Amino acid sequence: MRLILLGAPGAGKGTVAKMLTALDGSVQISTGDILRGAVKDGTELGKKADAYMKAGDLVPDDLILGIMAERLQQPDCANGFLLDGFPRTIPQAEALGGMLDKLGIKLDFAVNLDVPREVILDRLTTRRTCSNPACQEIYNVKSKPTKKEGVCDKCGSPVIQRDDETEEAISKRLDTYNEKTAPLADYYRKKGMLLDINATSSDTVVNTIKSKLGIGCCGSCA
Ligand code: ADP
Ligand code: ZN
């Protein structure tokens, strides 16, 4: 499958992407994960992106477009991909259209995960993330705690609260989302490419996407 996942921070794009990759070997491409990896490794990209991310601002389009032009050409994208966190502005969406045309790739559709603001705020303040860049498992102190406090169940690394998950940065990220990214839903709706989903439960989201793609629960009901 080749999908764009749209939705506010905390809407569950990462969780849904991970569930979908398990279905058909598509890869999750998260620009947030790529950028956090670059910050941690202290690369040129990371140095440029760090301050924007901490403040809850978007990283400039040209940096992101450079990353994505390269990423979409990697061989693992041949089985499909789930774009998680990209595009995030209208210029990014237009550039993505151009990149895909050049590569001869057609998207299935864009999914808009719609979650009430109260639910988002609650999820983000209680979210914890594995600090190991190769793992990045997501936990929640209320709904999905680690078995041992502060330690990732999967890889044993410390589980942390992201720098941009303080209340101030969260509120800034939500404002940035409403201003810059929310208009993308209309952009894809006008192209007849949008699937709107009420996204309070990740299982419902995955099932709705599967039925739209015509993937059944077994070989005989597809
Ligand atoms: P969330 O969706 O939870 O806000 P992400 O992990 O997708 O978080 O992104 C974290 C940060 O990385 C964003 O706040 C922004 O600074 C930067 N970022 C990620 N993707 C993009 C993008 N496509 N364009 C600009 N900045 C981005
Ligand atoms: Zn881990």
mmCIF file of C-alpha atoms and ligand atoms in Angstrom:
data_model
loop_
_atom_site.group_PDB
_atom_site.id
_atom_site.type_symbol
_atom_site.label_atom_id
_atom_site.label_comp_id
_atom_site.label_asym_id
_atom_site.label_seq_id
_atom_site.Cartn_x
_atom_site.Cartn_y
_atom_site.Cartn_z
ATOM 1 C CA MET A 1 0.000 0.000 0.000
ATOM 2 C CA ARG A 2 1.050 3.592 -0.602
ATOM 3 C CA LEU A 3 -0.601 5.951 1.835
ATOM 4 C CA ILE A 4 -0.200 9.365 3.390
ATOM 5 C CA LEU A 5 -1.210 9.543 7.055
ATOM 6 C CA LEU A 6 -2.490 12.958 8.080
ATOM 7 C CA GLY A 7 -3.510 13.861 11.605
ATOM 8 C CA ALA A 8 -2.530 16.105 14.493
ATOM 9 C CA PRO A 9 0.380 15.180 16.758
ATOM 10 C CA GLY A 10 -0.936 12.391 18.977
ATOM 11 C CA ALA A 11 -3.637 11.301 16.515
ATOM 12 C CA GLY A 12 -1.943 7.893 16.273
ATOM 13 C CA LYS A 13 -0.176 8.093 12.889
ATOM 14 C CA GLY A 14 2.859 6.191 14.161
ATOM 15 C CA THR A 15 0.825 3.459 15.857
ATOM 16 C CA VAL A 16 -1.413 2.954 12.826
ATOM 17 C CA ALA A 17 1.597 2.969 10.473
ATOM 18 C CA LYS A 18 3.286 0.212 12.502
ATOM 19 C CA MET A 19 0.108 -1.912 12.429
ATOM 20 C CA LEU A 20 -0.232 -1.448 8.654
ATOM 21 C CA THR A 21 3.401 -2.351 7.833
ATOM 22 C CA ALA A 22 2.762 -5.751 9.406
ATOM 23 C CA LEU A 23 0.066 -6.459 6.788
ATOM 24 C CA ASP A 24 1.997 -6.281 3.544
ATOM 25 C CA GLY A 25 5.648 -5.406 4.138
ATOM 26 C CA SER A 26 5.231 -1.709 3.344
ATOM 27 C CA VAL A 27 7.702 0.539 5.165
ATOM 28 C CA GLN A 28 6.833 3.317 7.588
ATOM 29 C CA ILE A 29 8.590 6.552 6.676
ATOM 30 C CA SER A 30 8.435 8.938 9.615
ATOM 31 C CA THR A 31 10.122 12.290 9.028
ATOM 32 C CA GLY A 32 9.961 12.894 12.797
ATOM 33 C CA ASP A 33 11.926 9.663 13.471
ATOM 34 C CA ILE A 34 14.454 10.499 10.736
ATOM 35 C CA LEU A 35 14.972 13.987 12.203
ATOM 36 C CA ARG A 36 15.253 12.751 15.808
ATOM 37 C CA GLY A 37 17.848 10.213 14.632
ATOM 38 C CA ALA A 38 19.816 13.010 12.928
ATOM 39 C CA VAL A 39 19.688 15.201 16.058
ATOM 40 C CA LYS A 40 20.887 12.336 18.208
ATOM 41 C CA ASP A 41 23.745 11.525 15.798
ATOM 42 C CA GLY A 42 24.715 15.205 15.582
ATOM 43 C CA THR A 43 24.681 15.265 11.758
ATOM 44 C CA GLU A 44 24.477 18.524 9.744
ATOM 45 C CA LEU A 45 20.777 17.869 9.217
ATOM 46 C CA GLY A 46 20.307 17.291 12.946
ATOM 47 C CA LYS A 47 22.092 20.519 13.848
ATOM 48 C CA LYS A 48 19.858 22.474 11.483
ATOM 49 C CA ALA A 49 16.627 20.805 12.657
ATOM 50 C CA ASP A 50 17.152 20.720 16.438
ATOM 51 C CA ALA A 51 15.980 24.197 17.481
ATOM 52 C CA TYR A 52 12.852 24.110 15.297
ATOM 53 C CA MET A 53 11.850 20.756 16.728
ATOM 54 C CA LYS A 54 12.372 21.724 20.366
ATOM 55 C CA ALA A 55 10.199 24.804 19.838
ATOM 56 C CA GLY A 56 7.419 22.773 18.169
ATOM 57 C CA ASP A 57 7.963 24.577 14.850
ATOM 58 C CA LEU A 58 8.219 22.923 11.463
ATOM 59 C CA VAL A 59 11.653 22.308 10.011
ATOM 60 C CA PRO A 60 12.069 24.276 6.715
ATOM 61 C CA ASP A 61 10.577 22.588 3.639
ATOM 62 C CA ASP A 62 13.866 22.389 1.706
ATOM 63 C CA LEU A 63 15.501 20.228 4.415
ATOM 64 C CA ILE A 64 12.549 17.827 4.491
ATOM 65 C CA LEU A 65 12.255 17.657 0.703
ATOM 66 C CA GLY A 66 15.928 16.718 0.415
ATOM 67 C CA ILE A 67 15.436 13.852 2.888
ATOM 68 C CA MET A 68 12.284 12.572 1.208
ATOM 69 C CA ALA A 69 13.558 12.726 -2.379
ATOM 70 C CA GLU A 70 16.319 10.367 -1.281
ATOM 71 C CA ARG A 71 14.216 8.176 1.007
ATOM 72 C CA LEU A 72 11.535 7.407 -1.593
ATOM 73 C CA GLN A 73 14.176 6.007 -3.928
ATOM 74 C CA GLN A 74 15.441 3.417 -1.438
ATOM 75 C CA PRO A 75 14.766 -0.164 -2.565
ATOM 76 C CA ASP A 76 12.620 -0.978 0.494
ATOM 77 C CA CYS A 77 9.938 1.411 -0.813
ATOM 78 C CA ALA A 78 9.174 -1.010 -3.647
ATOM 79 C CA ASN A 79 6.749 -2.942 -1.392
ATOM 80 C CA GLY A 80 4.840 0.233 -0.543
ATOM 81 C CA PHE A 81 5.152 2.915 2.105
ATOM 82 C CA LEU A 82 3.228 4.777 4.778
ATOM 83 C CA LEU A 83 4.138 8.427 4.982
ATOM 84 C CA ASP A 84 3.923 9.427 8.644
ATOM 85 C CA GLY A 85 4.512 13.145 9.231
ATOM 86 C CA PHE A 86 5.047 14.105 5.592
ATOM 87 C CA PRO A 87 3.780 16.114 3.767
ATOM 88 C CA ARG A 88 3.047 18.746 6.395
ATOM 89 C CA THR A 89 2.610 21.886 4.285
ATOM 90 C CA ILE A 90 0.993 22.592 0.904
ATOM 91 C CA PRO A 91 4.433 23.178 -0.742
ATOM 92 C CA GLN A 92 5.574 19.776 0.609
ATOM 93 C CA ALA A 93 2.430 18.134 -0.820
ATOM 94 C CA GLU A 94 3.056 19.714 -4.205
ATOM 95 C CA ALA A 95 6.704 18.660 -4.183
ATOM 96 C CA LEU A 96 5.691 15.110 -3.203
ATOM 97 C CA GLY A 97 3.322 14.987 -6.182
ATOM 98 C CA GLY A 98 6.230 15.916 -8.461
ATOM 99 C CA MET A 99 8.591 13.348 -6.899
ATOM 100 C CA LEU A 100 6.071 10.526 -7.256
ATOM 101 C CA ASP A 101 5.254 11.455 -10.869
ATOM 102 C CA LYS A 102 8.968 11.350 -11.683
ATOM 103 C CA LEU A 103 9.324 7.931 -10.054
ATOM 104 C CA GLY A 104 6.142 6.676 -11.755
ATOM 105 C CA ILE A 105 4.496 5.895 -8.405
ATOM 106 C CA LYS A 106 0.794 6.325 -7.682
ATOM 107 C CA LEU A 107 -0.575 6.816 -4.159
ATOM 108 C CA ASP A 108 -3.621 4.862 -3.003
ATOM 109 C CA PHE A 109 -5.018 7.725 -0.914
ATOM 110 C CA ALA A 110 -4.417 10.025 2.050
ATOM 111 C CA VAL A 111 -5.966 9.149 5.408
ATOM 112 C CA ASN A 112 -7.075 11.892 7.765
ATOM 113 C CA LEU A 113 -7.111 10.730 11.394
ATOM 114 C CA ASP A 114 -9.617 12.871 13.226
ATOM 115 C CA VAL A 115 -9.258 12.906 17.033
ATOM 116 C CA PRO A 116 -10.800 15.389 19.543
ATOM 117 C CA ARG A 117 -8.368 17.928 21.008
ATOM 118 C CA GLU A 118 -8.916 16.770 24.630
ATOM 119 C CA VAL A 119 -7.967 13.210 23.684
ATOM 120 C CA ILE A 120 -4.843 14.459 21.895
ATOM 121 C CA LEU A 121 -3.706 16.604 24.816
ATOM 122 C CA ASP A 122 -4.184 13.735 27.235
ATOM 123 C CA ARG A 123 -2.304 11.294 24.968
ATOM 124 C CA LEU A 124 0.662 13.581 24.376
ATOM 125 C CA THR A 125 1.303 14.519 27.987
ATOM 126 C CA THR A 126 1.226 10.849 29.021
ATOM 127 C CA ARG A 127 3.226 9.542 26.037
ATOM 128 C CA ARG A 128 6.701 8.077 26.526
ATOM 129 C CA THR A 129 9.093 6.949 23.780
ATOM 130 C CA CYS A 130 11.980 4.473 23.798
ATOM 131 C CA SER A 131 15.216 6.481 23.551
ATOM 132 C CA ASN A 132 16.902 3.885 21.315
ATOM 133 C CA PRO A 133 16.709 5.358 17.770
ATOM 134 C CA ALA A 134 16.516 1.871 16.272
ATOM 135 C CA CYS A 135 13.469 1.024 18.413
ATOM 136 C CA GLN A 136 11.404 4.143 19.273
ATOM 137 C CA GLU A 137 8.614 2.012 20.765
ATOM 138 C CA ILE A 138 5.799 4.215 22.033
ATOM 139 C CA TYR A 139 4.314 3.780 25.535
ATOM 140 C CA ASN A 140 1.708 5.587 27.595
ATOM 141 C CA VAL A 141 1.884 5.927 31.362
ATOM 142 C CA LYS A 142 -1.887 5.337 31.612
ATOM 143 C CA SER A 143 -2.871 3.003 28.783
ATOM 144 C CA LYS A 144 0.369 1.208 27.826
ATOM 145 C CA PRO A 145 2.957 1.362 30.612
ATOM 146 C CA THR A 146 6.317 -0.421 30.383
ATOM 147 C CA LYS A 147 6.529 -3.657 32.402
ATOM 148 C CA LYS A 148 9.504 -2.281 34.338
ATOM 149 C CA GLU A 149 9.266 1.430 35.089
ATOM 150 C CA GLY A 150 11.255 3.623 32.691
ATOM 151 C CA VAL A 151 12.698 0.728 30.670
ATOM 152 C CA CYS A 152 11.631 -0.358 27.163
ATOM 153 C CA ASP A 153 10.016 -3.841 27.094
ATOM 154 C CA LYS A 154 11.459 -4.500 23.639
ATOM 155 C CA CYS A 155 15.082 -3.396 23.884
ATOM 156 C CA GLY A 156 15.804 -2.456 27.515
ATOM 157 C CA SER A 157 16.777 1.162 26.748
ATOM 158 C CA PRO A 158 15.492 4.037 28.887
ATOM 159 C CA VAL A 159 12.010 5.268 27.996
ATOM 160 C CA ILE A 160 11.761 9.058 27.972
ATOM 161 C CA GLN A 161 9.421 11.991 27.467
ATOM 162 C CA ARG A 162 10.357 13.752 24.200
ATOM 163 C CA ASP A 163 11.781 17.303 24.416
ATOM 164 C CA ASP A 164 8.840 18.540 22.379
ATOM 165 C CA GLU A 165 6.304 16.912 24.725
ATOM 166 C CA THR A 166 6.292 19.592 27.390
ATOM 167 C CA GLU A 167 2.911 21.330 27.672
ATOM 168 C CA GLU A 168 4.187 24.491 26.005
ATOM 169 C CA ALA A 169 5.732 22.712 23.019
ATOM 170 C CA ILE A 170 2.651 20.506 22.628
ATOM 171 C CA SER A 171 0.345 23.487 22.440
ATOM 172 C CA LYS A 172 2.678 25.094 19.880
ATOM 173 C CA ARG A 173 2.730 21.879 17.795
ATOM 174 C CA LEU A 174 -1.077 21.749 17.770
ATOM 175 C CA ASP A 175 -1.280 25.401 16.636
ATOM 176 C CA THR A 176 1.326 24.751 13.932
ATOM 177 C CA TYR A 177 -0.670 21.721 12.826
ATOM 178 C CA ASN A 178 -3.923 23.662 12.553
ATOM 179 C CA GLU A 179 -2.306 26.472 10.637
ATOM 180 C CA LYS A 180 0.046 24.631 8.250
ATOM 181 C CA THR A 181 -1.011 20.987 8.007
ATOM 182 C CA ALA A 182 -4.792 20.844 8.518
ATOM 183 C CA PRO A 183 -5.315 22.495 5.068
ATOM 184 C CA LEU A 184 -3.812 19.361 3.474
ATOM 185 C CA ALA A 185 -7.032 17.457 4.225
ATOM 186 C CA ASP A 186 -8.900 19.792 1.858
ATOM 187 C CA TYR A 187 -6.061 19.616 -0.647
ATOM 188 C CA TYR A 188 -6.397 15.825 -0.935
ATOM 189 C CA ARG A 189 -10.202 15.898 -0.599
ATOM 190 C CA LYS A 190 -10.400 18.127 -3.685
ATOM 191 C CA LYS A 191 -8.313 15.599 -5.579
ATOM 192 C CA GLY A 192 -10.775 12.866 -4.529
ATOM 193 C CA MET A 193 -7.976 11.177 -2.564
ATOM 194 C CA LEU A 194 -9.041 11.617 1.059
ATOM 195 C CA LEU A 195 -10.328 9.015 3.499
ATOM 196 C CA ASP A 196 -11.576 10.723 6.679
ATOM 197 C CA ILE A 197 -11.633 8.480 9.755
ATOM 198 C CA ASN A 198 -12.845 9.147 13.260
ATOM 199 C CA ALA A 199 -9.685 7.872 14.878
ATOM 200 C CA THR A 200 -10.340 7.317 18.559
ATOM 201 C CA SER A 201 -9.383 3.613 18.218
ATOM 202 C CA SER A 202 -6.352 2.443 16.190
ATOM 203 C CA ASP A 203 -8.034 -0.913 15.448
ATOM 204 C CA THR A 204 -10.994 0.839 13.834
ATOM 205 C CA VAL A 205 -8.630 2.956 11.765
ATOM 206 C CA VAL A 206 -6.704 -0.066 10.505
ATOM 207 C CA ASN A 207 -9.913 -1.962 9.662
ATOM 208 C CA THR A 208 -11.350 1.019 7.774
ATOM 209 C CA ILE A 209 -8.151 1.354 5.742
ATOM 210 C CA LYS A 210 -8.072 -2.393 5.027
ATOM 211 C CA SER A 211 -11.610 -2.422 3.723
ATOM 212 C CA LYS A 212 -10.986 0.627 1.536
ATOM 213 C CA LEU A 213 -7.909 -1.128 0.093
ATOM 214 C CA GLY A 214 -9.859 -4.358 -0.340
ATOM 215 C CA ILE A 215 -7.648 -6.305 2.071
ATOM 216 C CA GLY A 216 -9.860 -8.796 3.918
ATOM 217 C CA CYS A 217 -9.282 -10.603 7.182
ATOM 218 C CA CYS A 218 -8.490 -13.855 5.329
ATOM 219 C CA GLY A 219 -7.786 -15.123 1.818
ATOM 220 C CA SER A 220 -11.452 -15.772 1.023
ATOM 221 C CA CYS A 221 -13.013 -12.496 2.119
ATOM 222 C CA ALA A 222 -10.567 -10.042 0.506
HETATM 223 P P1 ADP B 1 4.179 14.755 15.788
HETATM 224 O O1 ADP B 1 3.358 14.354 14.592
HETATM 225 O O2 ADP B 1 3.901 13.943 16.984
HETATM 226 O O3 ADP B 1 4.225 16.232 16.023
HETATM 227 P P2 ADP B 1 6.691 14.045 14.475
HETATM 228 O O4 ADP B 1 7.488 12.998 15.113
HETATM 229 O O5 ADP B 1 5.983 13.749 13.192
HETATM 230 O O6 ADP B 1 5.697 14.508 15.609
HETATM 231 O O7 ADP B 1 7.578 15.356 14.230
HETATM 232 C C1 ADP B 1 8.337 15.957 15.250
HETATM 233 C C2 ADP B 1 8.897 17.293 14.767
HETATM 234 O O8 ADP B 1 9.736 17.084 13.625
HETATM 235 C C3 ADP B 1 7.859 18.292 14.290
HETATM 236 O O9 ADP B 1 7.326 19.042 15.354
HETATM 237 C C4 ADP B 1 8.682 19.154 13.319
HETATM 238 O O10 ADP B 1 9.515 20.052 14.012
HETATM 239 C C5 ADP B 1 9.594 18.135 12.669
HETATM 240 N N1 ADP B 1 9.009 17.574 11.424
HETATM 241 C C6 ADP B 1 8.651 16.276 11.211
HETATM 242 N N2 ADP B 1 8.162 16.099 9.965
HETATM 243 C C7 ADP B 1 8.229 17.324 9.362
HETATM 244 C C8 ADP B 1 7.870 17.818 8.067
HETATM 245 N N3 ADP B 1 7.327 17.014 7.137
HETATM 246 N N4 ADP B 1 8.065 19.141 7.823
HETATM 247 C C9 ADP B 1 8.598 19.957 8.737
HETATM 248 N N5 ADP B 1 8.958 19.566 9.973
HETATM 249 C C10 ADP B 1 8.775 18.266 10.298
HETATM 250 ZN ZN ZN B 2 13.169 0.130 22.803
#
